[in-house]
Coordinates of C-alpha atoms in Angstrom, one line a residue:
Chain A
M1 CA -9.8 -29.9 2.7
T2 CA -11.9 -28.0 5.2
R3 CA -10.3 -25.0 6.7
I4 CA -10.2 -24.4 10.4
P5 CA -12.6 -21.5 11.1
L6 CA -10.9 -18.2 10.4
R7 CA -12.2 -16.7 13.6
Y8 CA -10.2 -19.3 15.6
N9 CA -6.9 -18.3 13.9
L10 CA -7.7 -14.6 14.0
R11 CA -8.8 -14.6 17.6
S12 CA -5.8 -16.7 18.6
L13 CA -3.7 -13.8 17.3
T14 CA -5.3 -11.4 19.8
V15 CA -4.7 -13.7 22.8
R16 CA -1.1 -12.7 23.1
L17 CA -1.3 -9.2 21.8
S18 CA 2.2 -8.1 22.6
G19 CA 3.8 -10.8 20.4
T20 CA 1.4 -10.1 17.6
L21 CA 1.9 -6.3 17.8
L22 CA 5.7 -6.7 17.9
S23 CA 5.6 -8.8 14.7
V24 CA 3.3 -6.4 13.0
V25 CA 5.5 -3.4 13.9
S26 CA 8.7 -5.1 12.8
I27 CA 7.2 -6.1 9.5
G28 CA 5.6 -2.6 9.2
L29 CA 9.0 -0.9 9.6
S30 CA 10.6 -2.9 6.8
V31 CA 7.6 -2.2 4.6
G32 CA 7.7 1.5 5.5
V33 CA 11.3 1.7 4.3
L34 CA 10.4 -0.1 1.2
V35 CA 7.5 2.2 0.4
L36 CA 9.6 5.3 1.2
V37 CA 12.4 4.4 -1.3
L38 CA 10.0 2.9 -3.9
S39 CA 8.0 6.1 -3.8
L40 CA 11.2 8.0 -4.3
A41 CA 12.1 5.9 -7.3
R42 CA 8.5 6.2 -8.6
G43 CA 8.4 10.0 -8.2
F44 CA 11.8 10.3 -10.0
E45 CA 10.7 8.1 -12.8
L46 CA 7.3 9.9 -13.2
S47 CA 9.1 13.2 -13.4
L48 CA 10.9 12.0 -16.4
V49 CA 8.7 9.3 -18.0
D50 CA 5.8 11.6 -18.4
T51 CA 7.9 13.8 -20.6
G52 CA 7.4 14.2 -24.3
S53 CA 5.4 12.7 -27.1
P54 CA 6.3 9.7 -29.3
E55 CA 6.4 11.7 -32.6
N56 CA 9.2 13.8 -31.1
L57 CA 12.7 12.6 -31.8
V58 CA 15.9 13.3 -29.8
V59 CA 18.9 13.2 -32.2
L60 CA 22.2 12.6 -30.4
R61 CA 25.7 12.0 -31.7
R62 CA 26.3 8.3 -32.1
G63 CA 27.8 6.9 -28.8
A64 CA 26.3 9.6 -26.6
T65 CA 24.1 8.3 -23.9
S66 CA 22.6 11.7 -22.8
E67 CA 22.0 15.1 -24.2
G68 CA 24.8 16.6 -22.2
E69 CA 27.4 14.4 -23.9
S70 CA 26.2 14.9 -27.4
G71 CA 27.7 17.3 -30.0
M72 CA 26.4 18.3 -33.5
Q73 CA 28.1 20.4 -36.2
R74 CA 26.3 23.3 -37.7
E75 CA 26.4 21.6 -41.2
E76 CA 25.1 18.4 -39.7
F77 CA 22.0 20.3 -38.4
R78 CA 21.5 22.1 -41.7
A79 CA 21.5 18.7 -43.5
L80 CA 19.1 17.2 -40.9
R81 CA 16.7 20.2 -41.2
A82 CA 16.4 19.7 -44.9
L83 CA 15.5 16.0 -44.8
P84 CA 12.1 14.8 -45.8
G85 CA 9.7 13.5 -43.2
I86 CA 10.0 16.3 -40.7
A87 CA 6.7 18.0 -39.8
V88 CA 6.2 21.6 -40.8
G89 CA 5.3 24.3 -38.2
A90 CA 2.7 27.0 -38.5
D91 CA 5.2 29.4 -40.0
G92 CA 6.0 26.8 -42.8
A93 CA 9.5 26.0 -41.4
P94 CA 10.5 22.4 -40.5
L95 CA 10.0 21.5 -36.9
A96 CA 13.6 20.8 -36.2
S97 CA 15.7 22.6 -33.5
A98 CA 19.3 22.7 -32.7
E99 CA 19.9 22.6 -28.9
L100 CA 22.7 22.6 -26.4
Y101 CA 22.2 20.9 -23.1
A102 CA 24.6 21.6 -20.2
A103 CA 24.7 21.6 -16.5
M104 CA 25.3 24.9 -14.8
N105 CA 26.2 25.4 -11.2
L106 CA 23.7 27.7 -9.4
D107 CA 23.1 28.5 -5.7
K108 CA 20.2 26.6 -4.2
A109 CA 17.5 28.4 -2.3
G110 CA 18.3 26.6 0.9
G111 CA 22.0 27.2 0.7
G112 CA 24.7 25.3 -1.1
S113 CA 24.8 24.9 -4.8
A114 CA 23.9 22.2 -7.4
N115 CA 24.0 21.6 -11.1
F116 CA 20.9 22.7 -12.9
P117 CA 20.2 21.8 -16.5
L118 CA 20.3 24.6 -19.1
R119 CA 18.8 23.9 -22.5
G120 CA 19.8 26.3 -25.2
V121 CA 17.1 26.1 -27.9
M122 CA 15.8 27.6 -31.0
L123 CA 12.2 28.9 -30.9
A124 CA 11.1 25.8 -32.8
S125 CA 11.8 23.8 -29.7
F126 CA 8.7 25.4 -28.1
A127 CA 6.6 23.9 -30.9
I128 CA 8.4 20.6 -30.8
R129 CA 8.7 20.0 -27.1
D130 CA 5.2 21.2 -26.6
S131 CA 4.6 19.4 -23.4
A132 CA 6.5 22.4 -21.9
R133 CA 4.0 25.2 -22.0
I134 CA 4.6 28.8 -21.0
V135 CA 2.3 29.4 -18.1
E136 CA 3.6 32.7 -16.9
G137 CA 5.4 35.5 -18.7
R138 CA 6.6 34.9 -22.2
R139 CA 9.3 33.2 -24.3
F140 CA 12.8 34.6 -24.3
T141 CA 13.7 36.9 -27.1
P142 CA 16.3 35.3 -29.5
G143 CA 19.7 37.0 -29.4
T144 CA 19.3 38.1 -25.7
R145 CA 20.3 36.4 -22.4
E146 CA 16.7 36.0 -21.4
V147 CA 15.6 32.7 -20.0
V148 CA 12.5 30.8 -19.1
V149 CA 12.6 28.5 -16.1
G150 CA 10.8 25.3 -15.2
R151 CA 8.1 25.6 -12.6
A152 CA 9.9 23.3 -10.1
L153 CA 12.9 25.5 -10.0
L154 CA 11.1 28.5 -8.6
G155 CA 11.5 27.5 -5.1
R156 CA 14.8 25.6 -5.6
I157 CA 17.2 28.1 -7.1
A158 CA 18.1 31.1 -5.0
G159 CA 16.3 34.2 -6.3
C160 CA 14.6 32.4 -9.1
R161 CA 11.3 34.0 -10.0
L162 CA 9.6 35.8 -12.8
G163 CA 11.2 39.3 -13.2
S164 CA 14.4 38.4 -11.4
A165 CA 17.7 37.4 -13.0
L166 CA 19.9 34.4 -12.7
E167 CA 23.7 34.9 -12.3
L168 CA 25.5 32.8 -14.9
Q169 CA 29.0 33.2 -16.2
G170 CA 29.2 36.4 -14.2
Q171 CA 26.3 37.8 -16.2
P172 CA 22.6 38.5 -15.3
W173 CA 20.1 36.4 -17.2
P174 CA 16.6 37.8 -16.8
V175 CA 13.8 35.4 -16.1
V176 CA 11.0 36.3 -18.5
G177 CA 8.8 33.2 -18.4
V178 CA 7.8 30.0 -16.5
I179 CA 7.3 26.6 -18.2
D180 CA 5.2 23.8 -16.9
S181 CA 5.4 20.3 -18.3
G182 CA 2.9 18.8 -15.9
G183 CA 5.5 17.3 -13.6
G184 CA 7.8 16.2 -16.5
A185 CA 11.5 16.8 -16.9
Y186 CA 11.2 20.3 -18.3
D187 CA 9.9 21.5 -15.0
S188 CA 13.5 21.2 -13.8
E189 CA 15.1 22.9 -16.8
I190 CA 16.2 26.5 -17.8
W191 CA 15.7 27.3 -21.4
C192 CA 17.6 30.1 -23.3
D193 CA 18.7 31.0 -26.8
V194 CA 21.0 28.3 -28.1
E195 CA 23.3 30.7 -30.0
I196 CA 23.8 33.0 -27.0
F197 CA 24.4 29.9 -24.8
M198 CA 27.1 28.6 -27.2
Q199 CA 28.8 32.0 -27.2
E200 CA 28.8 32.2 -23.4
L201 CA 30.2 28.7 -23.1
D202 CA 32.6 29.3 -26.0
R203 CA 31.3 26.2 -27.7
P204 CA 31.5 26.1 -31.6
V205 CA 29.0 23.3 -32.1
Y206 CA 25.4 22.4 -31.1
G207 CA 24.8 19.6 -28.7
L208 CA 21.9 17.8 -30.3
A209 CA 18.8 18.3 -32.3
S210 CA 15.1 17.8 -31.6
A211 CA 12.7 17.2 -34.4
R212 CA 9.0 16.3 -34.8
A213 CA 8.2 13.6 -37.4
D214 CA 5.5 14.3 -39.9
T215 CA 2.9 11.9 -38.7
T216 CA 0.5 12.5 -41.6
R217 CA 2.8 10.0 -43.4
P218 CA 2.3 6.3 -42.4
D219 CA 4.9 5.2 -39.8
G220 CA 6.2 8.8 -39.9
A221 CA 8.4 8.6 -36.8
E222 CA 9.9 5.2 -37.7
R223 CA 10.7 6.3 -41.2
L224 CA 12.3 9.5 -40.1
I225 CA 14.4 7.6 -37.5
A226 CA 15.6 5.3 -40.3
T227 CA 16.3 8.3 -42.7
L228 CA 18.3 10.1 -40.0
E229 CA 20.3 7.1 -38.9
A230 CA 21.0 6.0 -42.5
D231 CA 22.2 9.4 -43.7
P232 CA 26.0 9.3 -44.2
R233 CA 26.4 13.0 -43.4
L234 CA 25.0 12.4 -39.9
Q235 CA 26.6 10.1 -37.3
V236 CA 23.6 10.1 -35.0
K237 CA 21.5 7.9 -32.8
V238 CA 17.8 8.8 -32.8
Q239 CA 15.3 8.1 -30.0
R240 CA 11.7 9.0 -29.4
E241 CA 11.5 11.7 -26.7
P242 CA 9.6 9.6 -24.1
D243 CA 12.0 6.6 -24.7
Y244 CA 15.0 8.9 -24.1
F245 CA 13.6 10.2 -20.8
A246 CA 12.5 6.7 -19.7
K247 CA 16.0 5.5 -20.2
Q248 CA 17.3 8.5 -18.2
A249 CA 14.8 7.6 -15.5
G250 CA 15.7 3.9 -15.6
L251 CA 19.3 4.5 -14.5
L252 CA 18.5 6.0 -11.2
G253 CA 15.0 4.5 -10.8
D254 CA 16.4 0.9 -11.1
T255 CA 19.2 1.7 -8.7
L256 CA 16.8 3.2 -6.1
R257 CA 14.4 0.2 -6.5
F258 CA 17.3 -2.2 -6.0
V259 CA 18.4 -0.3 -2.9
A260 CA 14.8 -0.3 -1.7
Y261 CA 14.5 -4.1 -1.9
V262 CA 18.0 -4.7 -0.4
I263 CA 17.3 -2.5 2.7
A264 CA 13.8 -3.6 3.2
G265 CA 14.8 -7.2 2.5
V266 CA 17.5 -7.2 5.2
M267 CA 15.0 -5.6 7.6
A268 CA 12.3 -8.1 6.6
V269 CA 14.6 -11.1 7.3
G270 CA 14.8 -9.9 10.9
A271 CA 11.0 -9.3 11.0
A272 CA 10.3 -12.7 9.5
F273 CA 12.5 -14.4 12.1
G274 CA 10.8 -12.5 14.9
T275 CA 7.4 -13.4 13.5
S276 CA 8.4 -17.0 13.1
V277 CA 9.5 -17.2 16.7
T278 CA 6.3 -15.5 17.8
L279 CA 4.2 -18.1 15.9
L280 CA 6.3 -21.0 17.2
A281 CA 5.8 -19.8 20.7
S282 CA 2.1 -19.5 20.0
L283 CA 2.1 -23.0 18.6
A284 CA 3.9 -24.4 21.7
R285 CA 1.2 -22.9 23.9
R286 CA -1.6 -24.2 21.6
T287 CA -0.3 -27.7 20.9
H288 CA -3.2 -29.4 22.6
E289 CA -5.6 -27.1 20.7
V290 CA -4.0 -28.4 17.4
G291 CA -4.3 -31.9 18.8
T292 CA -8.0 -31.3 19.6
L293 CA -8.7 -30.0 16.1
L294 CA -7.0 -33.1 14.6
A295 CA -8.9 -35.4 16.9
I296 CA -12.2 -33.7 15.8
G297 CA -11.2 -34.6 12.3
F298 CA -9.6 -31.5 10.8
R299 CA -6.9 -32.6 8.4
P300 CA -3.2 -31.7 8.7
L301 CA -3.5 -29.6 5.6
G302 CA -6.2 -27.6 7.2
V303 CA -4.0 -27.0 10.2
L304 CA -1.2 -25.9 7.9
V305 CA -3.4 -23.4 6.1
G306 CA -4.8 -22.1 9.4
F307 CA -1.3 -21.3 10.7
L308 CA -0.3 -19.8 7.3
I309 CA -3.3 -17.6 7.5
E310 CA -2.2 -16.3 10.9
A311 CA 1.2 -15.6 9.5
V312 CA -0.2 -13.8 6.4
T313 CA -2.5 -11.8 8.6
L314 CA 0.5 -10.6 10.6
G315 CA 2.3 -9.8 7.3
L316 CA -0.7 -7.9 5.8
A317 CA -1.2 -6.0 9.0
G318 CA 2.5 -5.0 8.8
G319 CA 2.1 -4.1 5.2
V320 CA -0.8 -1.8 5.9
L321 CA 1.1 -0.3 8.9
G322 CA 4.1 0.2 6.7
V323 CA 2.1 2.0 4.0
L324 CA 0.5 4.2 6.6
I325 CA 3.9 5.0 8.1
A326 CA 5.3 6.1 4.7
L327 CA 2.1 7.7 3.3
P328 CA 2.8 11.2 4.8
V329 CA 5.7 11.6 2.4
N330 CA 3.5 11.4 -0.6
G331 CA 3.7 14.5 -2.6
I332 CA 6.7 16.0 -0.7
A333 CA 8.9 17.6 -3.2
T334 CA 12.6 16.9 -3.2
G335 CA 15.4 16.9 -5.7
T336 CA 18.2 14.6 -6.5
M337 CA 21.1 14.2 -9.0
N338 CA 19.9 12.7 -12.2
W339 CA 22.7 10.2 -12.9
G340 CA 22.1 10.3 -16.6
T341 CA 22.7 14.1 -17.0
F342 CA 24.4 14.9 -13.7
T343 CA 22.0 17.7 -13.0
E344 CA 19.6 18.4 -10.2
Q345 CA 16.2 16.9 -11.0
A346 CA 13.2 18.1 -9.0
F347 CA 10.5 15.6 -8.2
A348 CA 8.1 14.5 -5.5
F349 CA 7.7 11.2 -3.5
R350 CA 4.9 9.3 -5.2
V351 CA 3.1 6.6 -3.2
T352 CA 1.4 5.3 -6.3
G353 CA -0.9 2.3 -6.6
D354 CA 1.9 0.1 -7.9
V355 CA 4.1 1.1 -4.9
V356 CA 1.3 0.1 -2.5
A357 CA 0.7 -3.1 -4.4
A358 CA 4.5 -3.9 -4.2
A359 CA 4.4 -3.2 -0.5
I360 CA 1.4 -5.4 0.2
T361 CA 2.9 -8.2 -2.0
F362 CA 6.1 -7.9 -0.1
S363 CA 4.5 -8.0 3.3
T364 CA 2.4 -11.0 2.3
L365 CA 5.5 -12.7 1.2
V366 CA 7.2 -11.9 4.5
G367 CA 4.1 -13.4 6.3
V368 CA 4.2 -16.6 4.2
I369 CA 7.9 -17.1 4.8
S370 CA 7.7 -16.5 8.5
G371 CA 4.7 -18.9 8.7
L372 CA 6.2 -21.7 6.7
V373 CA 8.1 -23.4 9.6
P374 CA 5.4 -23.0 12.3
A375 CA 2.6 -24.1 9.9
W376 CA 4.6 -27.1 8.8
K377 CA 5.4 -28.1 12.4
A378 CA 1.8 -27.6 13.4
S379 CA 0.6 -29.8 10.6
R380 CA 3.1 -32.6 11.3
L381 CA 2.0 -32.9 14.9
P382 CA 0.9 -36.5 15.6
P383 CA -2.6 -36.0 17.2
A384 CA -2.0 -38.4 20.1
A385 CA 1.3 -36.7 21.0
A386 CA -0.2 -33.2 20.6
L387 CA -3.0 -34.1 23.0
R388 CA -0.6 -35.3 25.7
R389 CA 1.0 -31.9 25.9
Chain B
M1 CA -19.8 -56.2 17.2
L2 CA -19.0 -52.5 16.9
I3 CA -15.3 -52.5 17.7
R4 CA -13.1 -55.6 17.2
A5 CA -9.4 -55.1 18.1
R6 CA -7.1 -58.1 17.4
E7 CA -3.5 -58.8 18.3
V8 CA -2.8 -55.1 18.7
V9 CA 0.8 -54.2 19.4
K10 CA 2.1 -50.8 20.2
S11 CA 5.7 -49.9 21.3
Y12 CA 7.3 -46.6 22.2
T13 CA 11.0 -45.9 22.2
R14 CA 12.1 -43.9 25.2
G15 CA 15.8 -43.2 25.9
G16 CA 16.9 -45.7 23.3
E17 CA 14.8 -48.4 25.0
S18 CA 11.8 -50.0 23.3
L19 CA 8.8 -50.2 25.6
R20 CA 5.9 -52.4 24.6
V21 CA 2.8 -50.6 25.8
L22 CA 0.3 -52.9 24.3
D23 CA 1.1 -56.5 23.8
R24 CA -1.1 -58.5 21.4
L25 CA -4.2 -57.1 22.9
D26 CA -7.7 -58.2 21.9
L27 CA -10.8 -56.2 22.7
D28 CA -14.4 -56.3 21.6
V29 CA -17.0 -53.6 22.2
A30 CA -20.6 -54.2 21.3
E31 CA -23.1 -51.7 20.0
G32 CA -24.4 -49.5 22.8
E33 CA -22.0 -51.0 25.3
W34 CA -20.2 -48.9 28.0
V35 CA -16.8 -50.2 28.7
A36 CA -14.5 -48.8 31.4
L37 CA -10.7 -49.2 31.0
M38 CA -8.8 -49.2 34.3
G39 CA -5.3 -50.0 35.3
P40 CA -2.1 -48.5 36.7
S41 CA -0.3 -45.7 35.0
G42 CA 1.6 -46.9 32.0
S43 CA -0.6 -49.9 31.5
G44 CA -1.6 -48.7 28.1
K45 CA -5.2 -47.4 28.7
T46 CA -4.8 -44.1 26.9
T47 CA -2.7 -45.7 24.2
L48 CA -5.5 -48.1 23.6
L49 CA -8.1 -45.3 23.5
N50 CA -6.0 -43.4 21.0
L51 CA -5.7 -46.4 18.8
L52 CA -9.4 -47.1 18.9
G53 CA -10.0 -43.5 18.0
G54 CA -7.6 -43.4 15.1
L55 CA -5.4 -40.8 16.8
D56 CA -2.4 -43.2 16.7
V57 CA -1.5 -46.2 14.6
P58 CA -0.6 -49.7 16.0
D59 CA 2.7 -51.4 15.1
A60 CA 0.8 -54.6 14.4
G61 CA -2.7 -56.0 14.6
S62 CA -6.1 -55.1 13.3
I63 CA -8.8 -52.7 14.5
R64 CA -12.1 -52.9 12.8
V65 CA -14.9 -50.5 13.6
A66 CA -18.3 -51.3 12.1
D67 CA -16.5 -53.7 9.8
D68 CA -14.1 -51.0 8.6
E69 CA -10.4 -51.7 9.1
I70 CA -8.8 -48.4 10.3
V71 CA -5.2 -49.7 10.5
G72 CA -3.0 -48.7 7.6
R73 CA -4.9 -45.5 6.6
S74 CA -3.2 -42.2 5.8
A75 CA -3.3 -39.3 8.3
A76 CA -5.9 -37.4 6.2
D77 CA -8.0 -40.5 5.8
L78 CA -8.0 -41.2 9.5
A79 CA -8.9 -37.6 10.2
A80 CA -12.0 -37.9 7.9
W81 CA -12.9 -41.2 9.5
R82 CA -12.6 -39.7 13.0
S83 CA -14.9 -36.9 12.1
R84 CA -17.6 -39.3 11.1
H85 CA -17.3 -42.0 13.7
V86 CA -15.7 -40.8 16.9
G87 CA -16.6 -38.4 19.6
F88 CA -13.8 -37.5 22.0
V89 CA -14.2 -36.4 25.5
F90 CA -11.0 -35.4 27.3
Q91 CA -10.1 -35.0 30.9
L92 CA -9.3 -31.3 30.5
Y93 CA -12.3 -30.7 28.2
N94 CA -10.0 -29.3 25.4
L95 CA -12.3 -26.6 24.4
L96 CA -10.8 -23.9 22.2
P97 CA -10.5 -21.0 24.5
V98 CA -11.1 -18.3 21.9
L99 CA -14.4 -19.7 20.7
T100 CA -17.8 -19.6 22.4
A101 CA -19.5 -22.7 23.6
A102 CA -21.7 -22.8 20.5
Q103 CA -18.7 -22.3 18.2
N104 CA -16.8 -25.1 19.9
V105 CA -19.8 -27.4 19.5
E106 CA -20.0 -26.4 15.8
L107 CA -16.4 -27.3 15.0
P108 CA -17.1 -31.0 14.0
L109 CA -20.1 -29.9 11.9
L110 CA -17.8 -27.7 9.8
L111 CA -16.4 -31.0 8.3
T112 CA -19.9 -32.0 7.2
P113 CA -21.9 -30.6 4.2
L114 CA -24.5 -29.1 6.5
S115 CA -25.6 -25.6 5.8
R116 CA -25.1 -22.8 8.3
R117 CA -28.8 -23.0 9.4
E118 CA -28.6 -26.8 9.8
R119 CA -25.4 -26.5 11.8
R120 CA -27.0 -23.9 14.1
A121 CA -30.0 -26.3 14.7
H122 CA -27.7 -29.2 15.5
V123 CA -25.6 -27.1 17.9
A124 CA -28.7 -25.9 19.7
A125 CA -30.0 -29.5 20.0
A126 CA -26.7 -30.8 21.3
L127 CA -26.4 -27.9 23.8
D128 CA -30.0 -28.6 24.9
V129 CA -29.2 -32.3 25.4
V130 CA -26.4 -31.4 27.8
G131 CA -28.5 -28.7 29.5
L132 CA -26.5 -25.7 28.4
A133 CA -28.8 -24.1 25.8
D134 CA -28.6 -20.8 27.6
R135 CA -24.8 -20.7 27.7
D136 CA -24.2 -20.9 24.0
D137 CA -22.4 -17.5 23.8
H138 CA -20.2 -18.1 26.8
L139 CA -16.5 -18.5 26.4
P140 CA -15.0 -21.6 28.1
T141 CA -13.4 -19.4 30.8
Q142 CA -16.8 -18.1 31.7
L143 CA -18.0 -21.7 32.5
S144 CA -17.4 -24.0 35.4
G145 CA -15.4 -27.2 34.9
G146 CA -18.6 -29.3 34.9
Q147 CA -20.2 -27.0 32.3
Q148 CA -17.1 -27.0 30.1
Q149 CA -17.1 -30.8 30.1
R150 CA -20.8 -30.7 29.1
V151 CA -19.9 -28.5 26.2
A152 CA -17.2 -30.9 25.3
I153 CA -19.7 -33.8 25.4
A154 CA -22.1 -31.7 23.2
R155 CA -19.2 -31.3 20.7
A156 CA -18.6 -35.0 20.9
I157 CA -22.2 -36.0 20.1
V158 CA -23.2 -33.3 17.7
T159 CA -22.2 -35.2 14.6
D160 CA -24.0 -38.3 15.8
P161 CA -20.8 -40.5 15.9
S162 CA -20.7 -44.3 16.1
F163 CA -19.2 -44.2 19.6
L164 CA -17.7 -42.0 22.3
L165 CA -14.1 -42.2 23.6
A166 CA -13.7 -40.6 27.0
D167 CA -10.3 -40.2 28.6
E168 CA -10.9 -39.7 32.4
P169 CA -13.9 -37.5 31.7
T170 CA -14.4 -36.9 35.5
G171 CA -10.7 -36.7 36.4
D172 CA -10.7 -33.0 36.9
L173 CA -14.1 -32.5 38.4
D174 CA -15.4 -32.3 41.9
A175 CA -17.6 -35.3 43.1
R176 CA -20.9 -33.6 42.3
S177 CA -19.9 -32.5 38.8
A178 CA -18.4 -35.9 38.2
Q179 CA -21.7 -37.5 39.1
E180 CA -23.6 -35.2 36.8
I181 CA -21.2 -36.0 33.9
L182 CA -21.5 -39.7 34.5
A183 CA -25.3 -39.4 34.6
L184 CA -25.2 -37.5 31.3
L185 CA -23.1 -40.1 29.7
G186 CA -25.5 -42.8 30.9
A187 CA -28.5 -40.9 29.6
L188 CA -26.8 -40.5 26.2
R189 CA -26.1 -44.2 26.1
A190 CA -29.7 -45.0 27.0
Q191 CA -31.3 -42.4 24.7
F192 CA -29.1 -42.7 21.6
G193 CA -27.5 -46.2 22.1
K194 CA -24.0 -44.9 21.8
A195 CA -21.2 -47.2 22.8
I196 CA -18.7 -45.6 25.2
V197 CA -15.2 -46.5 25.9
M198 CA -14.0 -44.7 29.0
V199 CA -10.6 -44.6 30.7
T200 CA -10.9 -43.9 34.4
H201 CA -9.1 -44.1 37.7
D202 CA -12.3 -43.6 39.6
P203 CA -14.0 -46.8 40.8
H204 CA -17.3 -44.8 41.1
A205 CA -17.1 -43.9 37.4
A206 CA -16.2 -47.5 36.5
E207 CA -19.3 -48.7 38.3
C208 CA -21.4 -46.9 35.8
A209 CA -20.1 -49.0 33.0
D210 CA -21.5 -52.3 31.8
R211 CA -18.1 -53.9 31.8
L212 CA -14.7 -53.2 33.4
V213 CA -11.6 -54.0 31.5
H214 CA -8.5 -54.1 33.6
L215 CA -5.2 -53.5 31.8
E216 CA -1.9 -54.7 33.3
K217 CA 1.4 -54.2 31.4
G218 CA -0.2 -53.9 28.0
A219 CA -2.6 -56.8 28.3
I220 CA -6.1 -57.4 29.7
A221 CA -5.7 -58.8 33.2
T222 CA -9.2 -59.6 34.1
R223 CA -12.6 -59.2 32.6
E224 CA -15.3 -58.6 35.1
A225 CA -18.9 -58.2 34.1
L226 CA -20.5 -55.6 36.3
V227 CA -24.0 -56.1 37.4
E228 CA -26.1 -53.4 35.8

């Protein structure tokens, strides 16, 4: 099969520029919406997925799907802490920490209020969840109401900065440090002493435990998971830290992605129809040109491919336009409700490579679909009849 | 014999009524012969031309070109055959408006295995033959009707086809341009020995041909050998 020269198809697109531009813009708008929502989903996922390391384990009560729902008795944690297979910290103590995770309502900087996650921790948590580093100030002092706050919260909670105090349960909680987990989930958390937090909430039990597996043993993490889940004193479900956050991300991320494709899909159907009509009108004007190409000896398949190329060109141009429309949002910080924990999760729009790839694939597909009917009709033209018109 | 058409039948259905355009028509065209097809509208001239060029298929009959039967081939097969054997010249030139003269002439060569350099040489030679070597980068809209028809003729001959089919090649031209095109066709025939089958309404054009074939209601009415 010899293709019709590309320049014929490309230049034909420029002959009726208004129709071409309308097609490109309509495809571009649908792709723009797709990129916008996909980058939202991607940014949200990245804010969670990048969190944690695989040798860290999140120990929840069996049946709990998130840290906020979990509960753990003091004696359960004592038993857990004594199990073999847990790594040992610099101070010789096992790297296991009891925690309590709860959403607390706080005033937002821009007005209104939202639920923000508070994580009561033991000091061991700083060694276990070490993707969260203190970048300003210091750790809280155990036994006090001091807190450290995630970097992303500095601009989001009213009055939240190093040296100020948060108002919780009618009490001032001094901010003594800032943690940075490199865009991860802890950037949106407030950490405080777990025992003080339990007192304030009047909760008799811990929420969950975190622990680091001793990876000097072969299959350390897997064996510790098995040990924990098999222990009859514990009724727990154990996940690796990144898996836990990936699952949290999946919930909203998948929903957002679904929404992205539904909205963009509906818009794209309109765009594809418009593009199809544009191409059919173009074919009607160029019927004798197709007849001429066929008379010269170009095959019907070549004509079909030529028209498909025109359609794909329109789609690709729309895809590029859509990405350009949506690109300015890249990096803009925002926040949303994390459906897994019902707390405010700070993150930024991320127009990543895979989002761009999805947009270009999508727009190519829109082009192919809109080109199918015109290309098929063009290739089925009987040459003698096409020349008569 | 270059072209041998036998018992060719072609009907069209219009408004539920079957119309027999060609009725068991026989036609022979010799190598290097210039045949003019004349006749009233609807007599089947253009239909016959399309059948000889493999643009359409007859309902019955046989068309052999250089001893190859072209009836019963697939569309793709016929396309390939056309690209090797037939050069078409149309009344309205049928140049692709977005391509330059040289690019239009190059089109049939894209179906050959020639390299880009060889194609360029062929295009230059063909444009030289029709006297438009200096207009190779002009778009069709930048050329006069006569010039456009010359470009179309260059496109028709650039692959060195077995014969030319011309459908009213002078029908849209003023008298002087028409005379130039006829002279060009005659020169091509003389120089390269190409057979030409030409549909025309113009008696002057018909006079240039070796033989006039008059079609009447889908059959050949009279054969009249013209004096050279």
